[in-house]
Amino acid sequence: MAIFQADQYFSIRVSDVVSQNYSTGDCLSLKELGQFAKQAREQEEESQEQAAAELNLEQPNVSRAENGHSEAKETLFRLITRYTDFEVDDAPHYCLNKNNSDQ
């Protein structure tokens, strides 16, 4: 797994993702984004069921998103926006941008 920032590449272990501080412009894999979303949700002390209700989704969709499944990436992007100060720009990589909307 890797985080891509501009033309610089460096690797990151899965266990590092939980404590990683991300910033605008960081590009992550779906798996890394899922772990980031899960960490943020857990910091809010909300369950997957609560997150699903908040976003008007089914709980299995939240689980798939947090596990980085590509068919759940729109749910994942919604989780990131809901539980962090970021939104995800998915072209050409999954990059974090500051979320300027009020929650």
Short mmCIF file of C-alpha atoms in Angstrom, two decimals:
data_model
loop_
_atom_site.label_atom_id
_atom_site.label_comp_id
_atom_site.label_asym_id
_atom_site.label_seq_id
_atom_site.Cartn_x
_atom_site.Cartn_y
_atom_site.Cartn_z
CA MET A 1 0.00 0.00 0.00
CA ALA A 2 1.14 3.53 -0.63
CA ILE A 3 0.20 7.14 -0.14
CA PHE A 4 0.83 9.27 -3.19
CA GLN A 5 1.58 12.94 -2.83
CA ALA A 6 2.58 14.87 -5.93
CA ASP A 7 5.43 12.89 -7.53
CA GLN A 8 6.68 11.47 -4.24
CA TYR A 9 5.85 7.87 -3.30
CA PHE A 10 6.37 6.24 0.05
CA SER A 11 4.93 3.09 1.58
CA ILE A 12 2.86 2.81 4.71
CA ARG A 13 2.03 -0.28 6.76
CA VAL A 14 -1.65 -1.04 7.44
CA SER A 15 -1.04 -0.72 11.20
CA ASP A 16 0.30 2.81 10.64
CA VAL A 17 -2.92 3.96 9.00
CA VAL A 18 -4.82 4.17 12.27
CA SER A 19 -2.41 6.69 13.76
CA GLN A 20 -1.60 8.44 10.47
CA ASN A 21 -2.45 12.12 10.22
CA TYR A 22 -3.63 12.84 6.73
CA SER A 23 -3.67 16.21 5.05
CA THR A 24 -5.13 17.78 1.95
CA GLY A 25 -3.61 16.29 -1.18
CA ASP A 26 -2.80 12.86 0.30
CA CYS A 27 -3.89 10.07 -2.04
CA LEU A 28 -4.82 6.70 -0.53
CA SER A 29 -6.02 3.28 -1.62
CA LEU A 30 -9.64 2.30 -0.97
CA LYS A 31 -8.43 0.01 1.84
CA GLU A 32 -6.57 2.89 3.49
CA LEU A 33 -9.57 5.19 3.09
CA GLY A 34 -11.78 2.51 4.63
CA GLN A 35 -9.51 2.22 7.65
CA PHE A 36 -9.43 6.01 7.94
CA ALA A 37 -13.25 6.16 7.83
CA LYS A 38 -13.54 3.39 10.41
CA GLN A 39 -11.09 5.11 12.76
CA ALA A 40 -12.97 8.41 12.44
CA ARG A 41 -16.34 6.71 13.05
CA GLU A 42 -14.99 4.89 16.11
CA GLN A 43 -13.56 8.14 17.50
CA GLU A 44 -17.12 9.49 17.38
CA GLU A 45 -18.10 6.34 19.32
CA GLU A 46 -20.67 5.37 16.70
CA SER A 47 -21.38 1.84 15.55
CA GLN A 48 -21.71 0.79 11.94
CA GLU A 49 -25.46 0.57 12.55
CA GLN A 50 -25.55 4.17 13.76
CA ALA A 51 -23.48 5.34 10.80
CA ALA A 52 -25.80 3.48 8.43
CA ALA A 53 -28.88 5.10 10.00
CA GLU A 54 -27.24 8.55 9.84
CA LEU A 55 -26.50 8.12 6.12
CA ASN A 56 -29.75 6.26 5.33
CA LEU A 57 -27.89 3.09 4.37
CA GLU A 58 -27.86 -0.58 5.32
CA GLN A 59 -25.16 -1.63 7.84
CA PRO A 60 -23.52 -4.15 5.42
CA ASN A 61 -22.82 -1.24 3.05
CA VAL A 62 -20.88 0.53 5.81
CA SER A 63 -18.92 -2.65 6.50
CA ARG A 64 -18.05 -3.12 2.82
CA ALA A 65 -16.98 0.52 2.55
CA GLU A 66 -14.75 0.31 5.62
CA ASN A 67 -13.15 -2.83 4.18
CA GLY A 68 -12.28 -0.97 0.96
CA HIS A 69 -14.56 -2.85 -1.45
CA SER A 70 -14.71 -1.00 -4.75
CA GLU A 71 -18.48 -1.49 -5.15
CA ALA A 72 -18.98 0.54 -1.94
CA LYS A 73 -16.71 3.47 -2.74
CA GLU A 74 -19.55 6.03 -2.90
CA THR A 75 -20.58 4.95 0.61
CA LEU A 76 -16.94 5.21 1.68
CA PHE A 77 -16.71 8.75 0.32
CA ARG A 78 -19.87 9.67 2.27
CA LEU A 79 -18.39 8.20 5.47
CA ILE A 80 -15.19 10.21 5.00
CA THR A 81 -17.21 13.40 4.48
CA ARG A 82 -19.45 12.65 7.49
CA TYR A 83 -16.77 11.75 10.02
CA THR A 84 -13.78 13.86 8.94
CA ASP A 85 -12.97 17.32 7.63
CA PHE A 86 -12.21 15.84 4.21
CA GLU A 87 -13.97 14.84 1.03
CA VAL A 88 -12.48 12.50 -1.57
CA ASP A 89 -11.61 13.45 -5.13
CA ASP A 90 -11.58 10.16 -7.03
CA ALA A 91 -9.87 11.28 -10.22
CA PRO A 92 -7.23 10.17 -11.05
CA HIS A 93 -6.44 8.83 -7.54
CA TYR A 94 -8.45 8.82 -4.32
CA CYS A 95 -7.15 12.10 -2.87
CA LEU A 96 -8.29 13.98 0.22
CA ASN A 97 -9.53 17.56 -0.06
CA LYS A 98 -10.77 19.89 2.65
CA ASN A 99 -14.51 19.59 3.13
CA ASN A 100 -15.94 23.10 3.06
CA SER A 101 -19.58 22.15 3.61
CA ASP A 102 -21.33 22.45 6.95
CA GLN A 103 -22.28 19.14 8.51
#
